[in-house]
mmCIF file of C-alpha atoms and ligand atoms in Angstrom:
data_model
loop_
_atom_site.group_PDB
_atom_site.id
_atom_site.type_symbol
_atom_site.label_atom_id
_atom_site.label_comp_id
_atom_site.label_asym_id
_atom_site.label_seq_id
_atom_site.Cartn_x
_atom_site.Cartn_y
_atom_site.Cartn_z
ATOM 1 C CA MET V 1 259.730 220.178 55.687
ATOM 2 C CA THR V 2 257.788 216.956 55.210
ATOM 3 C CA LEU V 3 259.030 213.859 56.911
ATOM 4 C CA ARG V 4 259.764 210.957 54.606
ATOM 5 C CA PHE V 5 258.012 208.391 56.800
ATOM 6 C CA THR V 6 255.331 208.678 59.471
ATOM 7 C CA HIS V 7 256.345 205.374 61.062
ATOM 8 C CA ALA V 8 259.099 202.812 60.719
ATOM 9 C CA PHE V 9 259.753 199.137 61.218
ATOM 10 C CA ILE V 10 263.231 198.217 62.369
ATOM 11 C CA PHE V 11 264.171 194.576 62.030
ATOM 12 C CA ASP V 12 266.900 192.557 63.634
ATOM 13 C CA LEU V 13 268.533 190.082 61.238
ATOM 14 C CA ASP V 14 269.816 186.920 62.874
ATOM 15 C CA GLY V 15 266.985 184.864 64.303
ATOM 16 C CA VAL V 16 264.274 187.107 62.807
ATOM 17 C CA ILE V 17 264.810 187.255 59.046
ATOM 18 C CA THR V 18 267.138 184.274 58.767
ATOM 19 C CA ASP V 19 268.458 181.682 61.156
ATOM 20 C CA THR V 20 272.161 182.470 61.217
ATOM 21 C CA ALA V 21 271.897 182.160 65.029
ATOM 22 C CA THR V 22 272.551 178.445 64.530
ATOM 23 C CA GLN V 23 275.654 179.145 62.444
ATOM 24 C CA HIS V 24 276.990 181.706 64.933
ATOM 25 C CA LEU V 25 276.458 179.214 67.745
ATOM 26 C CA GLN V 26 278.168 176.409 65.833
ATOM 27 C CA ALA V 27 281.180 178.628 65.099
ATOM 28 C CA TRP V 28 281.479 179.651 68.788
ATOM 29 C CA HIS V 29 281.072 176.051 69.912
ATOM 30 C CA ASN V 30 283.862 174.930 67.571
ATOM 31 C CA LEU V 31 286.128 177.713 68.845
ATOM 32 C CA ALA V 32 285.410 176.713 72.474
ATOM 33 C CA LEU V 33 286.369 173.110 71.682
ATOM 34 C CA GLU V 34 289.551 174.188 69.869
ATOM 35 C CA ILE V 35 290.798 176.469 72.648
ATOM 36 C CA GLY V 36 289.560 174.264 75.501
ATOM 37 C CA VAL V 37 287.069 176.517 77.255
ATOM 38 C CA PRO V 38 283.760 175.189 78.631
ATOM 39 C CA PHE V 39 280.614 175.694 76.581
ATOM 40 C CA ASP V 40 277.453 176.171 78.590
ATOM 41 C CA PRO V 41 274.384 174.617 76.885
ATOM 42 C CA GLN V 42 272.446 177.805 77.723
ATOM 43 C CA MET V 43 274.993 179.795 75.723
ATOM 44 C CA GLY V 44 272.810 179.917 72.594
ATOM 45 C CA GLU V 45 270.215 182.188 74.182
ATOM 46 C CA LYS V 46 272.819 184.373 75.907
ATOM 47 C CA LEU V 47 274.914 184.964 72.776
ATOM 48 C CA LYS V 48 272.008 186.083 70.625
ATOM 49 C CA GLY V 49 272.264 189.714 69.608
ATOM 50 C CA LEU V 50 275.594 190.345 71.349
ATOM 51 C CA SER V 51 278.448 191.837 69.334
ATOM 52 C CA ARG V 52 281.328 189.583 68.308
ATOM 53 C CA MET V 53 283.675 190.797 71.062
ATOM 54 C CA ASP V 54 280.955 190.785 73.739
ATOM 55 C CA SER V 55 280.125 187.209 72.692
ATOM 56 C CA LEU V 56 283.796 186.231 72.986
ATOM 57 C CA GLU V 57 284.070 187.815 76.444
ATOM 58 C CA LEU V 58 281.025 185.826 77.557
ATOM 59 C CA LEU V 59 282.538 182.617 76.219
ATOM 60 C CA LEU V 60 285.911 183.251 77.900
ATOM 61 C CA ALA V 61 284.233 184.177 81.202
ATOM 62 C CA GLY V 62 283.528 180.455 81.603
ATOM 63 C CA SER V 63 287.276 179.754 81.776
ATOM 64 C CA LYS V 64 289.724 180.484 84.605
ATOM 65 C CA ARG V 65 292.524 181.184 82.105
ATOM 66 C CA HIS V 66 293.616 184.701 81.177
ATOM 67 C CA PHE V 67 293.799 185.730 77.519
ATOM 68 C CA ASP V 68 295.416 188.970 76.381
ATOM 69 C CA ASP V 69 293.824 191.300 73.820
ATOM 70 C CA ARG V 70 295.990 190.059 70.938
ATOM 71 C CA ILE V 71 294.887 186.448 71.527
ATOM 72 C CA LYS V 72 291.258 187.545 71.937
ATOM 73 C CA GLN V 73 291.376 189.279 68.552
ATOM 74 C CA GLN V 74 292.786 186.088 67.003
ATOM 75 C CA PHE V 75 289.967 184.036 68.544
ATOM 76 C CA ALA V 76 287.337 186.483 67.258
ATOM 77 C CA ASP V 77 288.903 186.439 63.772
ATOM 78 C CA ARG V 78 288.988 182.647 63.778
ATOM 79 C CA LYS V 79 285.319 182.405 64.737
ATOM 80 C CA ASN V 80 284.380 185.002 62.126
ATOM 81 C CA ALA V 81 286.294 183.213 59.342
ATOM 82 C CA ALA V 82 284.346 180.015 60.081
ATOM 83 C CA TYR V 83 281.058 181.939 60.186
ATOM 84 C CA VAL V 84 281.754 183.806 56.914
ATOM 85 C CA GLN V 85 282.608 180.502 55.243
ATOM 86 C CA SER V 86 279.191 179.151 56.248
ATOM 87 C CA LEU V 87 277.513 182.173 54.567
ATOM 88 C CA ALA V 88 278.707 181.031 51.127
ATOM 89 C CA ARG V 89 276.012 178.364 51.209
ATOM 90 C CA MET V 90 273.242 180.839 52.022
ATOM 91 C CA SER V 91 270.474 181.830 49.560
ATOM 92 C CA ALA V 92 266.882 183.132 49.455
ATOM 93 C CA ALA V 93 265.824 179.650 50.560
ATOM 94 C CA ASP V 94 267.224 180.558 53.994
ATOM 95 C CA LEU V 95 264.698 183.337 54.619
ATOM 96 C CA LEU V 96 262.633 182.429 57.695
ATOM 97 C CA PRO V 97 258.863 181.837 57.238
ATOM 98 C CA GLY V 98 256.978 185.073 56.659
ATOM 99 C CA ALA V 99 260.120 187.221 56.395
ATOM 100 C CA LEU V 100 259.819 188.259 52.757
ATOM 101 C CA ASP V 101 256.061 188.907 53.052
ATOM 102 C CA ALA V 102 256.568 191.007 56.188
ATOM 103 C CA LEU V 103 259.275 193.156 54.585
ATOM 104 C CA GLN V 104 257.235 193.610 51.425
ATOM 105 C CA ALA V 105 254.125 194.527 53.453
ATOM 106 C CA VAL V 106 256.086 197.284 55.213
ATOM 107 C CA ARG V 107 257.302 198.620 51.866
ATOM 108 C CA ALA V 108 253.802 198.425 50.370
ATOM 109 C CA GLY V 109 252.430 200.420 53.331
ATOM 110 C CA GLY V 110 254.901 203.217 52.630
ATOM 111 C CA TRP V 111 256.597 202.987 56.052
ATOM 112 C CA GLY V 112 260.305 203.215 56.728
ATOM 113 C CA LEU V 113 262.213 199.953 56.775
ATOM 114 C CA ALA V 114 265.595 199.546 58.450
ATOM 115 C CA LEU V 115 267.864 196.791 59.633
ATOM 116 C CA ALA V 116 269.379 196.996 63.129
ATOM 117 C CA SER V 117 271.703 194.026 63.366
ATOM 118 C CA ALA V 118 274.731 193.700 65.627
ATOM 119 C CA SER V 119 276.443 191.810 62.829
ATOM 120 C CA LYS V 120 279.304 193.314 60.841
ATOM 121 C CA ASN V 121 278.396 190.712 58.212
ATOM 122 C CA ALA V 122 274.819 191.976 57.851
ATOM 123 C CA MET V 123 275.228 193.363 54.308
ATOM 124 C CA THR V 124 276.731 190.080 53.098
ATOM 125 C CA VAL V 125 273.821 188.170 54.613
ATOM 126 C CA LEU V 126 271.218 190.521 53.051
ATOM 127 C CA ASP V 127 272.922 190.139 49.663
ATOM 128 C CA ARG V 128 272.977 186.340 49.941
ATOM 129 C CA LEU V 129 269.252 186.390 50.833
ATOM 130 C CA GLY V 130 268.495 188.738 47.914
ATOM 131 C CA ILE V 131 266.688 191.330 50.081
ATOM 132 C CA ALA V 132 269.231 194.169 50.472
ATOM 133 C CA HIS V 133 267.279 196.406 48.055
ATOM 134 C CA LEU V 134 264.180 196.377 50.285
ATOM 135 C CA PHE V 135 265.780 198.368 53.108
ATOM 136 C CA HIS V 136 265.827 202.147 53.278
ATOM 137 C CA HIS V 137 268.691 201.934 55.758
ATOM 138 C CA VAL V 138 271.024 199.281 57.159
ATOM 139 C CA VAL V 139 272.803 200.200 60.395
ATOM 140 C CA ASP V 140 276.561 199.705 60.107
ATOM 141 C CA ALA V 141 277.459 197.693 63.216
ATOM 142 C CA ALA V 142 281.087 198.818 62.894
ATOM 143 C CA ARG V 143 279.960 202.377 63.708
ATOM 144 C CA ILE V 144 278.042 201.434 66.854
ATOM 145 C CA ALA V 145 279.940 202.184 70.065
ATOM 146 C CA ARG V 146 277.625 200.381 72.503
ATOM 147 C CA GLY V 147 276.010 197.176 71.291
ATOM 148 C CA LYS V 148 272.675 195.642 72.336
ATOM 149 C CA PRO V 149 271.197 195.793 75.018
ATOM 150 C CA ASP V 150 272.177 199.468 74.713
ATOM 151 C CA PRO V 151 269.593 201.361 72.582
ATOM 152 C CA GLU V 152 272.229 202.819 70.232
ATOM 153 C CA THR V 153 271.705 200.347 67.337
ATOM 154 C CA PHE V 154 267.930 200.908 67.155
ATOM 155 C CA LEU V 155 268.235 204.658 67.740
ATOM 156 C CA ALA V 156 270.750 204.891 64.874
ATOM 157 C CA ALA V 157 268.159 203.282 62.576
ATOM 158 C CA ALA V 158 265.371 205.665 63.675
ATOM 159 C CA GLN V 159 267.646 208.649 63.223
ATOM 160 C CA ALA V 160 268.700 207.582 59.724
ATOM 161 C CA LEU V 161 265.021 207.255 58.735
ATOM 162 C CA ASP V 162 264.168 210.514 60.502
ATOM 163 C CA VAL V 163 261.347 208.906 62.503
ATOM 164 C CA PHE V 164 260.739 209.490 66.244
ATOM 165 C CA PRO V 165 261.536 206.364 68.300
ATOM 166 C CA THR V 166 257.963 206.321 69.677
ATOM 167 C CA ARG V 167 256.756 205.873 66.085
ATOM 168 C CA CYS V 168 259.042 202.911 65.485
ATOM 169 C CA ILE V 169 258.396 199.214 65.922
ATOM 170 C CA GLY V 170 261.459 197.063 66.623
ATOM 171 C CA ILE V 171 261.441 193.343 65.905
ATOM 172 C CA GLU V 172 263.906 191.082 67.715
ATOM 173 C CA ASP V 173 264.561 187.471 68.712
ATOM 174 C CA ALA V 174 267.087 188.160 71.486
ATOM 175 C CA VAL V 175 266.630 189.204 75.102
ATOM 176 C CA ALA V 176 269.418 191.785 74.654
ATOM 177 C CA GLY V 177 267.709 193.065 71.487
ATOM 178 C CA VAL V 178 264.282 193.450 73.116
ATOM 179 C CA GLN V 179 265.982 195.420 75.915
ATOM 180 C CA SER V 180 267.648 197.591 73.292
ATOM 181 C CA ILE V 181 264.290 198.363 71.607
ATOM 182 C CA ARG V 182 262.508 199.072 74.886
ATOM 183 C CA SER V 183 265.226 201.382 76.143
ATOM 184 C CA ALA V 184 265.144 203.204 72.794
ATOM 185 C CA GLY V 185 261.489 204.013 73.618
ATOM 186 C CA MET V 186 260.097 201.879 70.781
ATOM 187 C CA PHE V 187 257.366 199.229 70.661
ATOM 188 C CA ALA V 188 259.074 195.830 70.910
ATOM 189 C CA VAL V 189 257.919 192.753 69.019
ATOM 190 C CA GLY V 190 259.679 189.615 70.217
ATOM 191 C CA ILE V 191 260.032 186.713 67.806
ATOM 192 C CA GLY V 192 260.200 183.402 69.654
ATOM 193 C CA SER V 193 258.949 182.254 73.015
ATOM 194 C CA ALA V 194 256.996 184.451 75.430
ATOM 195 C CA GLU V 195 258.836 182.797 78.333
ATOM 196 C CA VAL V 196 262.185 184.084 77.079
ATOM 197 C CA LEU V 197 261.029 187.405 75.618
ATOM 198 C CA GLY V 198 258.630 188.456 78.379
ATOM 199 C CA ALA V 199 259.931 192.042 78.278
ATOM 200 C CA ALA V 200 258.561 192.576 74.751
ATOM 201 C CA ASP V 201 255.257 194.419 74.174
ATOM 202 C CA LEU V 202 254.106 191.556 71.971
ATOM 203 C CA VAL V 203 255.591 188.124 71.243
ATOM 204 C CA LEU V 204 254.933 186.282 67.984
ATOM 205 C CA PRO V 205 256.196 182.799 67.099
ATOM 206 C CA ASP V 206 257.535 184.002 63.732
ATOM 207 C CA LEU V 207 257.054 186.673 61.069
ATOM 208 C CA THR V 208 254.081 184.928 59.422
ATOM 209 C CA ALA V 209 251.945 186.480 62.173
ATOM 210 C CA LEU V 210 253.297 190.022 61.729
ATOM 211 C CA GLN V 211 250.637 192.490 60.581
ATOM 212 C CA PRO V 212 252.238 195.918 60.167
ATOM 213 C CA GLU V 213 249.024 197.918 60.032
ATOM 214 C CA ALA V 214 247.507 196.241 63.110
ATOM 215 C CA LEU V 215 250.742 196.827 65.002
ATOM 216 C CA LEU V 216 250.714 200.547 64.260
ATOM 217 C CA ARG V 217 247.252 200.782 65.827
ATOM 218 C CA ARG V 218 248.817 199.662 69.113
ATOM 219 C CA LEU V 219 251.179 202.619 69.283
ATOM 220 C CA PRO V 220 250.260 205.339 71.762
HETATM 221 P P1 B16 Z 301 279.192 189.327 63.589
HETATM 222 P P2 B16 Z 301 271.664 190.243 65.179
HETATM 223 C C1 B16 Z 301 274.019 189.286 65.966
HETATM 224 O O1 B16 Z 301 273.111 189.599 64.962
HETATM 225 C C2 B16 Z 301 273.965 187.821 66.328
HETATM 226 O O2 B16 Z 301 272.719 187.513 66.931
HETATM 227 C C3 B16 Z 301 275.064 187.510 67.303
HETATM 228 O O3 B16 Z 301 275.059 186.142 67.645
HETATM 229 C C4 B16 Z 301 276.405 187.902 66.671
HETATM 230 O O4 B16 Z 301 277.460 187.680 67.577
HETATM 231 C C5 B16 Z 301 276.357 189.378 66.291
HETATM 232 O O5 B16 Z 301 275.294 189.597 65.400
HETATM 233 C C6 B16 Z 301 277.642 189.859 65.670
HETATM 234 O O6 B16 Z 301 277.830 189.248 64.428
HETATM 235 O O7 B16 Z 301 280.205 188.497 64.300
HETATM 236 O O8 B16 Z 301 278.782 188.776 62.244
HETATM 237 O O9 B16 Z 301 279.594 190.778 63.518
HETATM 238 O O10 B16 Z 301 270.856 189.221 65.920
HETATM 239 O O11 B16 Z 301 271.857 191.533 65.934
HETATM 240 O O12 B16 Z 301 271.209 190.450 63.758
HETATM 241 MG MG1 MG Z 302 268.903 188.357 66.505
#
């Protein structure tokens, strides 16, 4: 049997391909104001890459009040409704610098291309950006039992593409995401600041600097 791909590139979505991190943060901030829980200014970095419910738990941990599961679900739904509403304004103009070129370069090289986002809205976002057709596989966050920093999301992508994790390159903007890639046994490219993403194998400021072929030469 021949494998379909020798290597694969597995991209995170929010904060790598498009900047919905800002919209997620705004929606959480609004919820915090509405329900009267404190909002730590460092929250932006901490929330990145976490699932919706894990993000909510982190937000509520800053409050001394107790919320039961029914109320928590209502809060999560309220935040998501606000976030989904903000997606209606999204288009290809919201692709981050270098994103389209990077995805197309991976396709042109004949390598596997997957999306490993924690977002249950990932398909909607890809459709709005006009890039859904470029991916060989999009991980369904609703089927992931343990979110980032657990390796499950990235491993699910590698498995779907039938590529060994050691032959995969994961690209992430979040600390939790870089941890997820590293514990999956993949090469981790951090997008953002080296101070924050020190655990990555390589940190780039954005996708304009991503060179798929050069990266593959760094694999063991
Ligand atoms: P949703 P990523 C993550 O996406 C976001 O970074 C994180 O802030 C968000 O809470 C999470 O998706 C879940 O999103 O509420 O739409 O299911 O960075 O893994 O692409
Ligand atoms: Mg992200």
